[in-house]
Coordinates of C-alpha atoms and ligand atoms in Angstrom, one line a residue:
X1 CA -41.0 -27.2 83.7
X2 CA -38.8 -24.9 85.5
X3 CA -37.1 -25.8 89.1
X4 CA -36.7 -21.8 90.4
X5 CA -34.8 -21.2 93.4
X6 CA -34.9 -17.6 93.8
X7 CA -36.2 -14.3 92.8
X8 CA -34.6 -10.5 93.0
X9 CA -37.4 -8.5 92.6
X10 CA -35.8 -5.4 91.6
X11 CA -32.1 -4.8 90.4
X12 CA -30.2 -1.7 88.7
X13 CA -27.0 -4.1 87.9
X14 CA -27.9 -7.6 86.6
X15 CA -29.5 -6.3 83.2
X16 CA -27.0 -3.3 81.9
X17 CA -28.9 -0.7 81.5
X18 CA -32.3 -1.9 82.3
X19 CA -34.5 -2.3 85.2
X20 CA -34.9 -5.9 85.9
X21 CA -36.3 -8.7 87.7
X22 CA -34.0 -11.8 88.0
X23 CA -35.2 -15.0 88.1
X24 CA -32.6 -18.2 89.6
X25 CA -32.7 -21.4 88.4
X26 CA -32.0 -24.4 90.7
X27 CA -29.1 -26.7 89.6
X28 CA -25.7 -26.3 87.8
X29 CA -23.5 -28.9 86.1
X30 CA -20.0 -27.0 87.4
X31 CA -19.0 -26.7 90.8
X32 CA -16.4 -23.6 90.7
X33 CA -15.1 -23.5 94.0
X34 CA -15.6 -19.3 93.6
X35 CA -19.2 -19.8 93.1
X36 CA -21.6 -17.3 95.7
X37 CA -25.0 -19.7 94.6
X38 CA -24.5 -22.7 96.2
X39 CA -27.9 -23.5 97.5
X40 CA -28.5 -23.4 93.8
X41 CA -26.5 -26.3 92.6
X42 CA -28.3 -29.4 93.3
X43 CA -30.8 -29.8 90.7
X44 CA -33.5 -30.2 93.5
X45 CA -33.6 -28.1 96.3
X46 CA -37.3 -28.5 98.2
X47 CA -37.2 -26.3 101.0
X48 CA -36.0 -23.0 98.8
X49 CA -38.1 -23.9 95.1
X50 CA -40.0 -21.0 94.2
X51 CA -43.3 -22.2 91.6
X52 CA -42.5 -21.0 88.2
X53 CA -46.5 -20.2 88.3
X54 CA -45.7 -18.0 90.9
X55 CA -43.0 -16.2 89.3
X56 CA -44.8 -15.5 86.5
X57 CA -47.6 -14.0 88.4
X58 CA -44.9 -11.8 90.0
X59 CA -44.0 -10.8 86.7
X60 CA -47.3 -10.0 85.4
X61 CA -47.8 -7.7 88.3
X62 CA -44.4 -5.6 87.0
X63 CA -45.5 -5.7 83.5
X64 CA -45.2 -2.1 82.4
X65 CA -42.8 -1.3 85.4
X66 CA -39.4 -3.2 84.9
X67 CA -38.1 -3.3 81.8
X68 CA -36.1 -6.6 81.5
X69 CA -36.0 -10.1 83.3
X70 CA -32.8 -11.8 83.7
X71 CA -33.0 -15.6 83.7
X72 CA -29.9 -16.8 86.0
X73 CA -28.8 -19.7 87.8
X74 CA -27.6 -22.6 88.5
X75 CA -27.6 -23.0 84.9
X76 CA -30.7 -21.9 83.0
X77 CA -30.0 -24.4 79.9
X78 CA -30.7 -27.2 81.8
X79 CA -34.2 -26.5 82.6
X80 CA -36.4 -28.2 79.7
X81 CA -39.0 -25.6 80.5
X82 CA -36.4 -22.6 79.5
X83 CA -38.2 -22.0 76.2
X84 CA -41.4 -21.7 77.2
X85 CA -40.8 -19.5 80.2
X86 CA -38.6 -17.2 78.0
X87 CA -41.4 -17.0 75.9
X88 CA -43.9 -16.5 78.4
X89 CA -42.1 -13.4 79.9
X90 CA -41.7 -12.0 76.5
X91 CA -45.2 -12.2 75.9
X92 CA -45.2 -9.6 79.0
X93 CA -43.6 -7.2 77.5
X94 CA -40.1 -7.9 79.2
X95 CA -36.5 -8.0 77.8
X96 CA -35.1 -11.3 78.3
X97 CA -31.4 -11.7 79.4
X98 CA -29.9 -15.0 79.7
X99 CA -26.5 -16.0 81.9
X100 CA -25.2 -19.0 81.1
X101 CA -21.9 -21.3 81.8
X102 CA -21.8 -22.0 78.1
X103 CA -22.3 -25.7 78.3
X104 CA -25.0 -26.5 76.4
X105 CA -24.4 -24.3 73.0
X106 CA -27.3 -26.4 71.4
X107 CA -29.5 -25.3 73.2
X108 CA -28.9 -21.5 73.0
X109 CA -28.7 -22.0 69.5
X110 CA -32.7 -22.8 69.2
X111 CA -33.3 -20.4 71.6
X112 CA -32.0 -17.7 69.7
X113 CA -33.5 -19.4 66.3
X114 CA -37.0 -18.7 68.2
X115 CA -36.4 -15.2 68.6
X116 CA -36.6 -16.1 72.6
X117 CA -33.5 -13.6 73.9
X118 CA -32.2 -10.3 73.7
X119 CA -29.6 -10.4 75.7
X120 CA -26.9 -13.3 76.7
X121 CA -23.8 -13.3 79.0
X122 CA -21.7 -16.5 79.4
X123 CA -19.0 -16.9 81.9
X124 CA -15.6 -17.6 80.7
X125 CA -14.2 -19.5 83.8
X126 CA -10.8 -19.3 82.5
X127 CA -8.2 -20.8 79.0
X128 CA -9.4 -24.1 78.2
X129 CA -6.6 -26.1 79.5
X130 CA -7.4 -25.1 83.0
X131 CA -11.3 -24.9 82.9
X132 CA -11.7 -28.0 85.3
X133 CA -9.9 -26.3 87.5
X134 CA -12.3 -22.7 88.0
X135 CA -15.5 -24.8 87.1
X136 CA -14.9 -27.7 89.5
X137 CA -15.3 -30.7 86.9
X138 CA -14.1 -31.7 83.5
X139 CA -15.4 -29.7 81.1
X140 CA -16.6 -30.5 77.7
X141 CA -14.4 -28.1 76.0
X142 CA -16.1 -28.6 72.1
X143 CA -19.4 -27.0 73.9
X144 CA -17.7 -23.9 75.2
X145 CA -16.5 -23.6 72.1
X146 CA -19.4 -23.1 70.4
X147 CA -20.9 -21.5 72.5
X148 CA -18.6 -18.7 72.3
X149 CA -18.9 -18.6 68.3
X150 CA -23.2 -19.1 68.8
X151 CA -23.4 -16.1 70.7
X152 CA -20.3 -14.1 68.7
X153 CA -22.9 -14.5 65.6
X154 CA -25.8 -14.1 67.1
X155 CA -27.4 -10.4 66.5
X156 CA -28.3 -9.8 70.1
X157 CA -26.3 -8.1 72.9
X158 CA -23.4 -9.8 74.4
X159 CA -21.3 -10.1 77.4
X160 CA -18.4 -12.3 78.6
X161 CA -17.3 -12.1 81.5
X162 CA -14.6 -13.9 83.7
X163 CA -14.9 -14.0 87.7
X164 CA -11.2 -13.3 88.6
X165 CA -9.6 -15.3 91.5
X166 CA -6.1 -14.3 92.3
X167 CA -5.7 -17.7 93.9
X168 CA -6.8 -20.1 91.1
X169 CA -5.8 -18.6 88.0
X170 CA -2.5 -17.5 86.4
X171 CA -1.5 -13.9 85.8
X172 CA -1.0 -14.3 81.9
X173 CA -5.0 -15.5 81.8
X174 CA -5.4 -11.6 82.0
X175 CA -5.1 -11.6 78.8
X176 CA -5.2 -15.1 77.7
X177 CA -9.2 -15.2 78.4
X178 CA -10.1 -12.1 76.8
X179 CA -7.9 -13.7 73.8
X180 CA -10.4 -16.4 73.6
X181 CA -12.9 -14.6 71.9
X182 CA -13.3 -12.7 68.3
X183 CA -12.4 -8.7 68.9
X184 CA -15.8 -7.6 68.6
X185 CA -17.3 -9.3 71.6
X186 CA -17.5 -7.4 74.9
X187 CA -15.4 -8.9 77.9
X188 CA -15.4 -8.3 81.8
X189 CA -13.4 -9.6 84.5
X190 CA -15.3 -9.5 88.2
X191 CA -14.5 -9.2 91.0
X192 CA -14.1 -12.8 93.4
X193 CA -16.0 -12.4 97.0
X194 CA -14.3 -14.6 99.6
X195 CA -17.5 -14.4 101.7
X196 CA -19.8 -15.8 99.7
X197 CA -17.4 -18.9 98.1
X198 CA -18.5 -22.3 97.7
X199 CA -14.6 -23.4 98.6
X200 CA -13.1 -19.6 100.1
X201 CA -10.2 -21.7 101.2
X202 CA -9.2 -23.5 97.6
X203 CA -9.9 -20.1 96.3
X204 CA -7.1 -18.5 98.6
X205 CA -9.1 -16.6 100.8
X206 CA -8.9 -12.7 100.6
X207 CA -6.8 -12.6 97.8
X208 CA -7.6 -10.7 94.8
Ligands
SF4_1 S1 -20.6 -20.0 89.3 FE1 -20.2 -22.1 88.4 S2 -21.2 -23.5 89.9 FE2 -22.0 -21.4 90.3 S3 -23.9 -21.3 89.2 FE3 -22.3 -20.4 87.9 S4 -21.5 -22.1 86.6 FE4 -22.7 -23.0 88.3

C-alpha cells in the first residue's frame, strides 16, 4: 500500500527533460530543518492522503500525454507498496523517476533488479560527519553509503543533488559533497527557500 499525500499534475522541472506527473509520498525518516514538505513527514497524515487508486486513475487518464511520473516524498522507500505502484505506472506507458534520501539502499537495489526505474535522484544533505545535522536525526551513514555506490552502478540516469544552506553548512562542503561521489555521477546544488522551511530560523533565515 501506498500513503500519498500529494499530486502535481503537470510539471516541466521535476523529471529533466520530460513531461511529468509527480506523485508525494506521506512520511520521511529525516527531519532537515531546510525541508519545504512538512505536511509530508508524519507517516500518516488523514486530512491531506490522496488514494493511491485514485492516483492511478489520474494517471491512466494522462497515458499517452505525459511522458514520465516522478515518485517523490516524504521518502518513497518506505512505502511497502513502492514496487507495485512503480510497476503499475510503468505498465502505463510512463517513465518512472524516483527521489530518494538514500536511506534505504536495499530497497533500491530490488527495485532496480526488477527493472522498476529509469531514473533516480538522491539527496546528498551534506559530508558524512555532519549529516545529522542537515537531515535533523542520526543518520545511518553505512546506508548512504551504498546507496551512493547502488545508484553509481546502476545503468539508469542519475542525479545528486545537495540543497545548499548558507546557514548550516560549511563553505569547504562546496566541494567536499560533490567529492563524495565517483567522477561520473552527475551533481547539483539547489537553491534553500527560507519561506517554505521546516526550521527558517535554525536555517539562518535569508541567507544563501
Ligand atoms: S527534505 Fe529531508 S525531511 Fe524533507 S522529505 Fe526530503 S529527506 Fe525528508
Amino acid at each position: 500500500m501506498m500513503r500519498l499525500g500529494g499530486l502535481q499534475r503537470f510539471s516541466l522541472c521535476d523529471y529533466p527533460g520530460k513531461m511529468a506527473a509527480v506523485v508525494f509520498t506521506q512520511g520521511c525518516n529525516f527531519r532537515c530543518p531546510f525541508c519545504h514538505n512538512g505536511s509530508l513527514l508524519l507517516s500518516r497524515n488523514p486530512g491531506r492522503e490522496i488514494p493511491g487508486e485514485e492516483i492511478l486513475a489520474f494517471l491512466q487518464e494522462r497515458a499517452g500525454m505525459l511522458e514520465g511520473v516522478v515518485i517523490s516524498g516524504g521518502e518513497p522507500t518506505l512505502q511497502p507498496g513502492l514496487a507495485d505502484f512503480c510497476r503499475a505506472v510503468r505498465e502505463m506507458g510512463f517513465l518512472v523517476k524516483l527521489d530518494t534520501n538514500g536511506s534505504r539502499p536495499e530497497i533500491l537495489k530490488q527495485l532496480l533488479a526488477d527493472n522498476l526505474l529509469d531514473f533516480i535522484a538522491m539527496d546528498i544533505k551534506a559530508t558524512l560527519d555532519r549529516y545529522h545535522i542537515l537531515a535533523g536525526v542520526q543518520v545511518d551513514l553505512a546506508a548512504i553509503i551504498k546507496s551512493i555506490t547502488v545508484i553509481s552502478r546502476a545503468n539508469i540516469q542519475a542525479l545528486f543533488r545537495t540543497t545548499w544552506v548558507a546557514g548550516l553548512h560549511r563553505q569547504e562542503e562546496r566541494y567536499l559533497i560533490p567529492a563524495m561521489l565517483p567522477e561520473t555521477m552527475r551533481h547539483v546544488f539547489q537553491p534553500f527557500k527560507p519561506e517554505h522551511a521546516l526550521q527558517p530560523d535554525l536555517c539562518g533565515r535569508g541567507q544563501s
